[in-house]
Coordinates of C-alpha atoms and ligand atoms in Angstrom, one line a residue:
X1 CA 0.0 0.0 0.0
X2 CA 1.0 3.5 -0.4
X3 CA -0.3 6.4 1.4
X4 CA -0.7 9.0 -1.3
X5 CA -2.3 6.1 -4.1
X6 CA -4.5 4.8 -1.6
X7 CA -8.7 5.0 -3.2
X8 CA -6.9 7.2 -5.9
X9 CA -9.2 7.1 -9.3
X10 CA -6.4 7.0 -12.1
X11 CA -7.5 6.6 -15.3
X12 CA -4.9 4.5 -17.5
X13 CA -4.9 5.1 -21.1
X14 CA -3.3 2.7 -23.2
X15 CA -2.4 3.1 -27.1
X16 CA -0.7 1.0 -29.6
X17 CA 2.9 0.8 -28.6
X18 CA 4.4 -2.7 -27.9
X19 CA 5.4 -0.7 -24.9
X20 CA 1.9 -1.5 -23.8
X21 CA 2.9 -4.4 -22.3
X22 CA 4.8 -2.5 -19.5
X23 CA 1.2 -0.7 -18.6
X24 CA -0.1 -4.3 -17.5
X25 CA 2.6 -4.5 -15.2
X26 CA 2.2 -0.2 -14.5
X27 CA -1.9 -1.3 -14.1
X28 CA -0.8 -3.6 -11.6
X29 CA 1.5 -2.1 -9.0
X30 CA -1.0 0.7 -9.3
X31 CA -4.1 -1.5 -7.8
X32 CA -1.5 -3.2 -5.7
X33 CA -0.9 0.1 -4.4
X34 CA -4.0 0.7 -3.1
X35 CA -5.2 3.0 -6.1
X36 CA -8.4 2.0 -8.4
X37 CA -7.3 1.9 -11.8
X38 CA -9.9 2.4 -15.0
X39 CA -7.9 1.6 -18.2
X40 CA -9.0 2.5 -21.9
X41 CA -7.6 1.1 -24.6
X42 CA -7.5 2.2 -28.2
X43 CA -8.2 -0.3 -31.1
X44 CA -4.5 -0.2 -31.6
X45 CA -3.7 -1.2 -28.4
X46 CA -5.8 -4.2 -28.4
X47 CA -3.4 -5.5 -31.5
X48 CA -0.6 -5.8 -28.4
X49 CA -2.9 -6.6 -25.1
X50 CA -6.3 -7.9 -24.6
X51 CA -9.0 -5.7 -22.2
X52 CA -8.8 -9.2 -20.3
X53 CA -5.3 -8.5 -19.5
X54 CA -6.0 -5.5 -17.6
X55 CA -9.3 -6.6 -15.9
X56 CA -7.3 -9.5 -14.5
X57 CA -4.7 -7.4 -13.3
X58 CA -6.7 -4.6 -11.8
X59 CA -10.4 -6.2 -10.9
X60 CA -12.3 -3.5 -12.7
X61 CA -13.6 -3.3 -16.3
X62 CA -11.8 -1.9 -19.0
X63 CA -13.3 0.5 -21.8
X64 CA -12.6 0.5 -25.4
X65 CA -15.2 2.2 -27.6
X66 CA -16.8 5.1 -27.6
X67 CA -20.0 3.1 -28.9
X68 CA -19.9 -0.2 -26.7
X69 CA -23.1 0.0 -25.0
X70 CA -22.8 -3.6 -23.6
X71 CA -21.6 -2.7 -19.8
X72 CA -24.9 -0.3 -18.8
X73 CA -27.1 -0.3 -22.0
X74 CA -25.9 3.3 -22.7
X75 CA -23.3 4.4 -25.4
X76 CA -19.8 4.8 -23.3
X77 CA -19.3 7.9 -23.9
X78 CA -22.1 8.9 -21.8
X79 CA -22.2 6.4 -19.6
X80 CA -18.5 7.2 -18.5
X81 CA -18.4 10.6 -19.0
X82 CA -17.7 10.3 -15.2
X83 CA -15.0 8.2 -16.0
X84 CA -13.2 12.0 -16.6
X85 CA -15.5 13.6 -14.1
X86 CA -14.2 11.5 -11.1
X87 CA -10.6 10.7 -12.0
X88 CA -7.7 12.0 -9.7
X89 CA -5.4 11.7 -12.7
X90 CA -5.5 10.8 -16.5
X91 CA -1.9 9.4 -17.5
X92 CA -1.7 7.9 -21.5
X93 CA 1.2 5.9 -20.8
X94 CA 2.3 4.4 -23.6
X95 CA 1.2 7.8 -26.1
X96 CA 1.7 7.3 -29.7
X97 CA 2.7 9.5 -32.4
X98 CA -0.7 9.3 -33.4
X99 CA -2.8 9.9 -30.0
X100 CA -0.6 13.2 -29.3
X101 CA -1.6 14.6 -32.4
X102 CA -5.2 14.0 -32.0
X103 CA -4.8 15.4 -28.2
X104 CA -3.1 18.4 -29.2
X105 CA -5.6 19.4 -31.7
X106 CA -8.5 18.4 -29.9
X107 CA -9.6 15.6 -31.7
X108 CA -12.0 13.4 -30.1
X109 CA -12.6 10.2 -32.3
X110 CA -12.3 7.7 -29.8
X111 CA -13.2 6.8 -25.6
X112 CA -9.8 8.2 -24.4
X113 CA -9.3 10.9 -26.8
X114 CA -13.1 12.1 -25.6
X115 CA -12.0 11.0 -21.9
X116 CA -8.8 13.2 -22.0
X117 CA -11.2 16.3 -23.3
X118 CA -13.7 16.3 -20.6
X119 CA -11.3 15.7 -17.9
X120 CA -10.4 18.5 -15.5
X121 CA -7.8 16.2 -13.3
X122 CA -4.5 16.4 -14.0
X123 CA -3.0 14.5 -17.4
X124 CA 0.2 12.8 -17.9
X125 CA 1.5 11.6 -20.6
X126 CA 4.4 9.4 -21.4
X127 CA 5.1 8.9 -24.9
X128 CA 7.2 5.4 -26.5
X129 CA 7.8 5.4 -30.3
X130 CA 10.9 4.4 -32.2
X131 CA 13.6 5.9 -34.2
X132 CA 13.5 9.1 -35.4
X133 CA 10.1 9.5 -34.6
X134 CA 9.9 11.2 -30.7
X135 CA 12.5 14.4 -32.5
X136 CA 9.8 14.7 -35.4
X137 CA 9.2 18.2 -35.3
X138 CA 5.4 17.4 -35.6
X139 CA 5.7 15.4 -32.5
X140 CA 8.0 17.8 -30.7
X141 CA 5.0 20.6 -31.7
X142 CA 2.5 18.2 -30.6
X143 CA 4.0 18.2 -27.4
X144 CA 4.9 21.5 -26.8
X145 CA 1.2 22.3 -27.2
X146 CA -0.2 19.8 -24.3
X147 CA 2.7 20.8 -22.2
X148 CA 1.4 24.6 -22.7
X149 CA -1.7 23.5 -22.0
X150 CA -0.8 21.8 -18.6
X151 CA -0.3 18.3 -19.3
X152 CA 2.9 16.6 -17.5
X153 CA 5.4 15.4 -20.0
X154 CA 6.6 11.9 -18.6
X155 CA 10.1 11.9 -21.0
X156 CA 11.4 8.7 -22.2
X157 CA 14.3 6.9 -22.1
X158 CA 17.4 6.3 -24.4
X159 CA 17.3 2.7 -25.1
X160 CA 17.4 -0.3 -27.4
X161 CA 13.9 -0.3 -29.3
X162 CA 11.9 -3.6 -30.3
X163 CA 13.3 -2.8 -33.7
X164 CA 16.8 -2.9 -32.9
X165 CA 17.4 0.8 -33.3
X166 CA 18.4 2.6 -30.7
X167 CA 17.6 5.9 -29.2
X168 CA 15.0 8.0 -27.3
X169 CA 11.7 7.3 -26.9
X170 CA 11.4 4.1 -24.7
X171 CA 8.6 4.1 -22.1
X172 CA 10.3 4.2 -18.6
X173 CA 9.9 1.3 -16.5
X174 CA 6.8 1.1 -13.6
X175 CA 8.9 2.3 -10.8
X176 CA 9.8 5.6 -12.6
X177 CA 5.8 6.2 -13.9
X178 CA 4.8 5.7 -10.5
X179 CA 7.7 7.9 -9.0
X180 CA 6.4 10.8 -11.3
X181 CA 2.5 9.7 -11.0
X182 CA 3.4 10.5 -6.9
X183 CA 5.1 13.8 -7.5
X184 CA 1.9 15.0 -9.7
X185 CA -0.6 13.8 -6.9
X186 CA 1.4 15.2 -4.5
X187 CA 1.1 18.7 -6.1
X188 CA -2.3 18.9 -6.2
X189 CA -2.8 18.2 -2.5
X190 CA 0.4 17.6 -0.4
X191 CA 0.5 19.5 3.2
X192 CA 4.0 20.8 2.1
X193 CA 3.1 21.9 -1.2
X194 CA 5.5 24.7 -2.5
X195 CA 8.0 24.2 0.8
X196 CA 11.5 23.5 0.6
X197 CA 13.0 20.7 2.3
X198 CA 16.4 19.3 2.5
X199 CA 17.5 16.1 3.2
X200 CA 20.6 14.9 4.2
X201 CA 21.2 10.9 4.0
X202 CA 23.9 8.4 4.2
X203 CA 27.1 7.9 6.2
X204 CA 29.8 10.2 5.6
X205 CA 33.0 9.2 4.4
X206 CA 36.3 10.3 5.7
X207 CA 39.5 9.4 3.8
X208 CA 42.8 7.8 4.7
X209 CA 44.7 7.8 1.8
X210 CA 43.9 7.9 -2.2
X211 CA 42.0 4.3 -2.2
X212 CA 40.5 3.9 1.8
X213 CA 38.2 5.4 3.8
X214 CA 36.3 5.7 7.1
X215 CA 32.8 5.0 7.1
X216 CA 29.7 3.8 9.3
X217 CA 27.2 1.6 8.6
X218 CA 23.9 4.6 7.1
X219 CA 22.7 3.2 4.0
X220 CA 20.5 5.9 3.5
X221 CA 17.1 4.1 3.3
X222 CA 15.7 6.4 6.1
X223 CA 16.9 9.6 4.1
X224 CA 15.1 8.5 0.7
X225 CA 11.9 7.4 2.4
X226 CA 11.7 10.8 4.1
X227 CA 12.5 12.2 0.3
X228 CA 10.0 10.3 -1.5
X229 CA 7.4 11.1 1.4
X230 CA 8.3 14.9 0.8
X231 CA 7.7 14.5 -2.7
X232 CA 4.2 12.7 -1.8
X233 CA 3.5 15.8 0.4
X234 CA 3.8 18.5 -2.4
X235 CA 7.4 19.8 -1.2
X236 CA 10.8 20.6 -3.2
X237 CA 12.9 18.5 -2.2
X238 CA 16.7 18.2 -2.1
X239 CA 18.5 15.3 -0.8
X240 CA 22.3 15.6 0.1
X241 CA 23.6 12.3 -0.2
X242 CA 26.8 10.3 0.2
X243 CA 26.1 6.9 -1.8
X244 CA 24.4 6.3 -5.2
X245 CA 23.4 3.0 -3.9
X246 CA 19.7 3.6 -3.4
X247 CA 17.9 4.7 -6.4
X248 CA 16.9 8.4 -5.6
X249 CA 13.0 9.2 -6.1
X250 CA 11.5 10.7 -9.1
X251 CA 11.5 14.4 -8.6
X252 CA 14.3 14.7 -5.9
X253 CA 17.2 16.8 -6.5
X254 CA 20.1 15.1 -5.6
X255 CA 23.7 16.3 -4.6
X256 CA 26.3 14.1 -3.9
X257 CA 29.4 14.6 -1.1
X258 CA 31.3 12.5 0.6
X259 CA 33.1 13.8 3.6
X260 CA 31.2 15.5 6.8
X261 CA 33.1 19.0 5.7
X262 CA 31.5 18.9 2.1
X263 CA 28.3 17.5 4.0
X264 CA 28.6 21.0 6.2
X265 CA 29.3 23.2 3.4
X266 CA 26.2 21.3 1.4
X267 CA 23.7 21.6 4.0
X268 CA 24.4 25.7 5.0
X269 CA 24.2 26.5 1.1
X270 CA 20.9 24.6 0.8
X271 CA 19.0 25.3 4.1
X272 CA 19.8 28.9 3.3
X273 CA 16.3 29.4 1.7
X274 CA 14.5 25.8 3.1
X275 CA 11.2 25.9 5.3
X276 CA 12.8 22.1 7.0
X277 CA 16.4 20.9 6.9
X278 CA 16.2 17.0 8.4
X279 CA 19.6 15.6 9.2
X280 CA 19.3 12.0 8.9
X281 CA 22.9 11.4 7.7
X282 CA 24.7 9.6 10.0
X283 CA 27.7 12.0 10.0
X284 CA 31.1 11.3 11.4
X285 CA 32.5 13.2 14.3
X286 CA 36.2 12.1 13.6
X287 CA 38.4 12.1 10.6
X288 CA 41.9 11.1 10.2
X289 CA 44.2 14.0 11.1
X290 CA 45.9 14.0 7.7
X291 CA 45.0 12.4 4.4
X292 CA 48.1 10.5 3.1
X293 CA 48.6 11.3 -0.9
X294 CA 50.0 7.9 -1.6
X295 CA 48.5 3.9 -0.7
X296 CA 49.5 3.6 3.0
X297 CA 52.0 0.4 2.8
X298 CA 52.3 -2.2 5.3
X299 CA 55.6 -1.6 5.3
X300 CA 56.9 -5.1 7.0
X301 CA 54.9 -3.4 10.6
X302 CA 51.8 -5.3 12.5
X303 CA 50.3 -2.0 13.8
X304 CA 49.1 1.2 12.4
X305 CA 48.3 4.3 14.6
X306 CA 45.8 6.6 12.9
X307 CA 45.5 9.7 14.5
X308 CA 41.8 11.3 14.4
X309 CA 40.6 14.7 14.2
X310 CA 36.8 15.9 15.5
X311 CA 34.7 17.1 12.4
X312 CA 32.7 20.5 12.3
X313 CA 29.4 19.2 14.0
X314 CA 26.6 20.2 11.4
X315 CA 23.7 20.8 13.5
X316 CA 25.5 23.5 15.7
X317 CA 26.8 25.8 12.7
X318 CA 23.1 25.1 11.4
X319 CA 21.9 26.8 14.9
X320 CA 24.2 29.2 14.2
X321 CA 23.2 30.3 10.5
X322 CA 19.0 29.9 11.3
X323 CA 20.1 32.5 14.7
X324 CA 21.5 35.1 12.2
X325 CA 18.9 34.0 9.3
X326 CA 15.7 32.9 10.4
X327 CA 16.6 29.7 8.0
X328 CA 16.0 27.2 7.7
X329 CA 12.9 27.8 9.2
X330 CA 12.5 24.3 10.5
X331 CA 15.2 21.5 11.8
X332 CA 15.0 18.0 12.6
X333 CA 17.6 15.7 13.8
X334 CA 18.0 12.4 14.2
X335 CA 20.0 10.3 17.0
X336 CA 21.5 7.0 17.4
X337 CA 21.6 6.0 20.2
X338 CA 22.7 2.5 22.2
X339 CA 21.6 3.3 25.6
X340 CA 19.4 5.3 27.9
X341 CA 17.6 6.6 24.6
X342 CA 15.1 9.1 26.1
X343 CA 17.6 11.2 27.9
X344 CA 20.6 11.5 25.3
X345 CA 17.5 12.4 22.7
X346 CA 16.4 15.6 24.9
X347 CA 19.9 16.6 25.8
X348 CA 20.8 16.3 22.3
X349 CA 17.1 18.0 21.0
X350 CA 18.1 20.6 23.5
X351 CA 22.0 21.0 22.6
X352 CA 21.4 21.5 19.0
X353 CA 18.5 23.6 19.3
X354 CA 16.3 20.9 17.3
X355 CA 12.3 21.3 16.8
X356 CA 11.9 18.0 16.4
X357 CA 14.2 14.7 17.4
X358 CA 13.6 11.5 15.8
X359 CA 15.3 8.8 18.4
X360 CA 16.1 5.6 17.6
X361 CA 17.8 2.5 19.3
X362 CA 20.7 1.0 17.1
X363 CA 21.0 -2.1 19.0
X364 CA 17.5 -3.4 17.8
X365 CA 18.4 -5.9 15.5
X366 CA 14.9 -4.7 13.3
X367 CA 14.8 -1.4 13.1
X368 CA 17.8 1.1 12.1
X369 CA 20.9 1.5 9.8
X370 CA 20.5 -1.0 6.8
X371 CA 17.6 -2.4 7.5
X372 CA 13.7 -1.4 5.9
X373 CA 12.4 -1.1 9.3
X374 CA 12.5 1.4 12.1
X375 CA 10.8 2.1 15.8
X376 CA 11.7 5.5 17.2
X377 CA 10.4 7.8 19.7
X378 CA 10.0 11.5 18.3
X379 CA 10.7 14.1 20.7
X380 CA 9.3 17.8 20.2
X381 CA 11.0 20.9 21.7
X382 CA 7.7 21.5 23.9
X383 CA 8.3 17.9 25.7
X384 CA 6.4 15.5 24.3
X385 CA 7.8 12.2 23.8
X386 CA 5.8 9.9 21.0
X387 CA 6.8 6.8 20.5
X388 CA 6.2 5.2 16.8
X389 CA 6.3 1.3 16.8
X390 CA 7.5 -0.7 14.3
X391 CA 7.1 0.3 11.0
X392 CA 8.6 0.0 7.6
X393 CA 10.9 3.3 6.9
X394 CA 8.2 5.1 5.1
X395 CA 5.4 5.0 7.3
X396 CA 7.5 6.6 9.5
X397 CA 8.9 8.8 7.2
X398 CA 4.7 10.0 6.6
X399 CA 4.1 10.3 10.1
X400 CA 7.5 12.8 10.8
X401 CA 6.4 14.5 7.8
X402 CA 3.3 15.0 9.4
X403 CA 4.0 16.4 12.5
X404 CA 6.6 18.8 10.8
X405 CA 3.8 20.1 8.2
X406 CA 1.3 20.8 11.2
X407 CA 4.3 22.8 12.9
X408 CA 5.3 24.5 10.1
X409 CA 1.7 25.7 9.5
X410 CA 1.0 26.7 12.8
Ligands
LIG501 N1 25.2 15.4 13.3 C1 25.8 16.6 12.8 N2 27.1 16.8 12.7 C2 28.0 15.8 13.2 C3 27.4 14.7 13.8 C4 26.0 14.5 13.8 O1 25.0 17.5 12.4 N3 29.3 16.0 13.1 C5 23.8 15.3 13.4 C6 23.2 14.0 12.8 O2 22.9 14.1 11.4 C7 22.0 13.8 13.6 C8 22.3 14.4 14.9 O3 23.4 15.3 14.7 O4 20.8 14.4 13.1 C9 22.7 13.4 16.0 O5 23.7 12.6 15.5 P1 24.3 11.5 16.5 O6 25.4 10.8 15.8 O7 23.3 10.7 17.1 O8 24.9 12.4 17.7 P2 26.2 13.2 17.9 O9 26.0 14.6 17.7 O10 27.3 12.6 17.0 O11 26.5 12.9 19.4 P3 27.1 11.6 20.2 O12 28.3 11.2 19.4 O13 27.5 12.2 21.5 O14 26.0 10.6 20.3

């Protein structure tokens, strides 16, 4: 299930790619999701998928003529006029040559062309065609026109087509229509809609010499939940990261560093015009003293002494910059912790001059670094203490998001 999908109405519309098959699968995480999914098809679709593909995959019927009176004895134009009327969102994914030139000049010949006329929800559209044909100038004009007109361009991918050729115009796979389906929805409605929020994720990484480093074990999974649940929530969102492990959410700007200075540097530049800065990177607060130019060598010796150094610590010159500033308006921290967990949260909450403090307990084999799940305690700077239980990372990613938005609006 995901939150922002959940009794969504999207309306799928399907033309005669054979990058239709991908909007089965697109049809299906969708209902899995929690969203109910109407799909038309176009008579050239049907030459790749049946309707019974679809209906098996999302549980609902599927439309295909504008003259198919067979459902409710009416014609279907009529009949699902509402089909447009109650949809949260219209996306065309795949859209053909042919169905963006009808859409662009208002030609309504068929049930999705009519569908995509009457509807006042938002429209996406992700076009998939081979070649040459995406640069046509006709298509590019085409396009230009819907995007003018406030449809969302979905681009496609570079790619090897079913014909061999290769080049741009391949339908992204589910995971990327989804990721831009959820920044969409979250625009219309999200309770951080037109906010800035930066995110910083991952373990810093200190070097040693040209090929080692020092590092802890943040994979960033709590970071990108917190991202993609900003995204869901309306916000602009800018992740600071230190891995390109994790595949970052569609609609997040990411910027990559590696040490806790460039993480410092990253986070003042960014949070200099944010509404909420959350520091969920696991930052170091040592580096080695010097950085050796060469590959340290063993050297025939059975010890090596590094010699440490303490890092800038982040949240402080943040207190520092949002005294002189006013931003970022909004700061949350996070803390690690491996014993008494309540108290080191509020002395830290207090120390670094936190709004919020998400607490969790690393020795937990289930919830923190690596791992999907999480179970903290949030702590607020009026001195409440509210304990989250077990939950996968973006579910509690929602519910800090949530508290922050009803701070930030009061
Ligand atoms: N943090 C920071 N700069 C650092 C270290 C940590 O801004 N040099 C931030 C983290 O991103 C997190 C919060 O401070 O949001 C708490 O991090 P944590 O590692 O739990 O605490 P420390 O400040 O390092 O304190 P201690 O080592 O005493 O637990």
């Amino acid at each position: 299930m995901i939150t922002i999908l959940k009794d969504k109405r999207i309306v799928l519309g399907v033309t005669g790619s054979i990058a239709c098959y991908k909007s089965v699968d697109l049809a299906s995480k969708l209902t899995q999701a929690g969203a109910l999914v109407d799909v038309i098809l176009t008579q050239s679709a049907q030459q790749f998928v049946t309707p019974l593909t679809f209906q098996s995959v999302t549980g609902r019927p599927v439309y295909t003529s504008l003259w198919d009176n067979s459902q409710d004895g009416l014609p279907t134009h009529i009949a699902h006029v509402g089909l447009a009327e109650d949809a949260d969102l219209l996306i065309i994914a795949p859209a053909t040559a042919n169905t963006l030139a009808k859409l662009a000049h208002g030609i309504a010949d068929n049930l999705l062309c009519v569908t995509a006329l009457a509807a006042n929800c938002p429209v996406m559209i992700a076009p998939a065609m081979d070649g040459n044909m995406y640069m046509h100038p006709a298509v590019q004009a085409n396009l230009k026109t819907l995007i003018g007109r406030g449809a969302t361009l979905i681009p496609p991918e570079e790619g090897r087509f079913a014909s061999g050729l290769v080049g741009l115009g391949r339908l992204p796979e589910t995971p990327t229509l989804i990721g831009h389906i959820r920044r969409v929805l979250g625009s219309v409605s999200g309770a951080l809609f037109g906010q800035k929020v930066v995110i910083s994720a991952g373990g810093t990484r200190e070097p040693i010499d040209p090929v080692r480093y020092i590092t802890n074990r943040s994979s960033g999974k709590q970071g990108h939940a917190l991202a993609q649940a900003a995204i869901d929530d309306g916000a602009r969102v800018v992740v600071l990261i230190t891995t390109s492990d994790q595949p970052v959410p569609v609609g997040v700007k990411a910027i990559y560093v590696d040490t806790a200075q460039a993480m410092l540097q990253a986070v003042l530049e960014h949070s200099a015009d944010a509404d909420l800065l959350i520091m969920a990177a696991a930052v170091a607060d040592f580096r080695p003293a010097t950085v050796a130019d060469q590959k340290i060598k063993k050297s025939g010796s059975d010890v090596l002494t590094l010699q440490l150094t303490r890092t800038a610590d982040i949240l402080n010159e943040v207190k520092l910059q949002r005294e002189q500033t006013g931003y970022p308006r909004m700061v949350i921290g996070f803390a690690a912790e491996s014993e008494n967990l309540l108290k080191n949260a509020r002395d830290k909450l207090e120390r670094k001059g936190l709004d919020l403090l998400v607490a969790n307990d690393i020795t937990a084999p289930d919830a923190g670094f690596s791992v999907d799940t999480n179970r903290v305690v949030i702590l607020d700077a009026e001195g409440g203490n509210y304990p989250v239980e077990l939950a996968n990372k973006s579910t509690i990613s929602e519910i800090i998001l949530s508290r922050a938005a009803a701070l930030l609006r009061d």
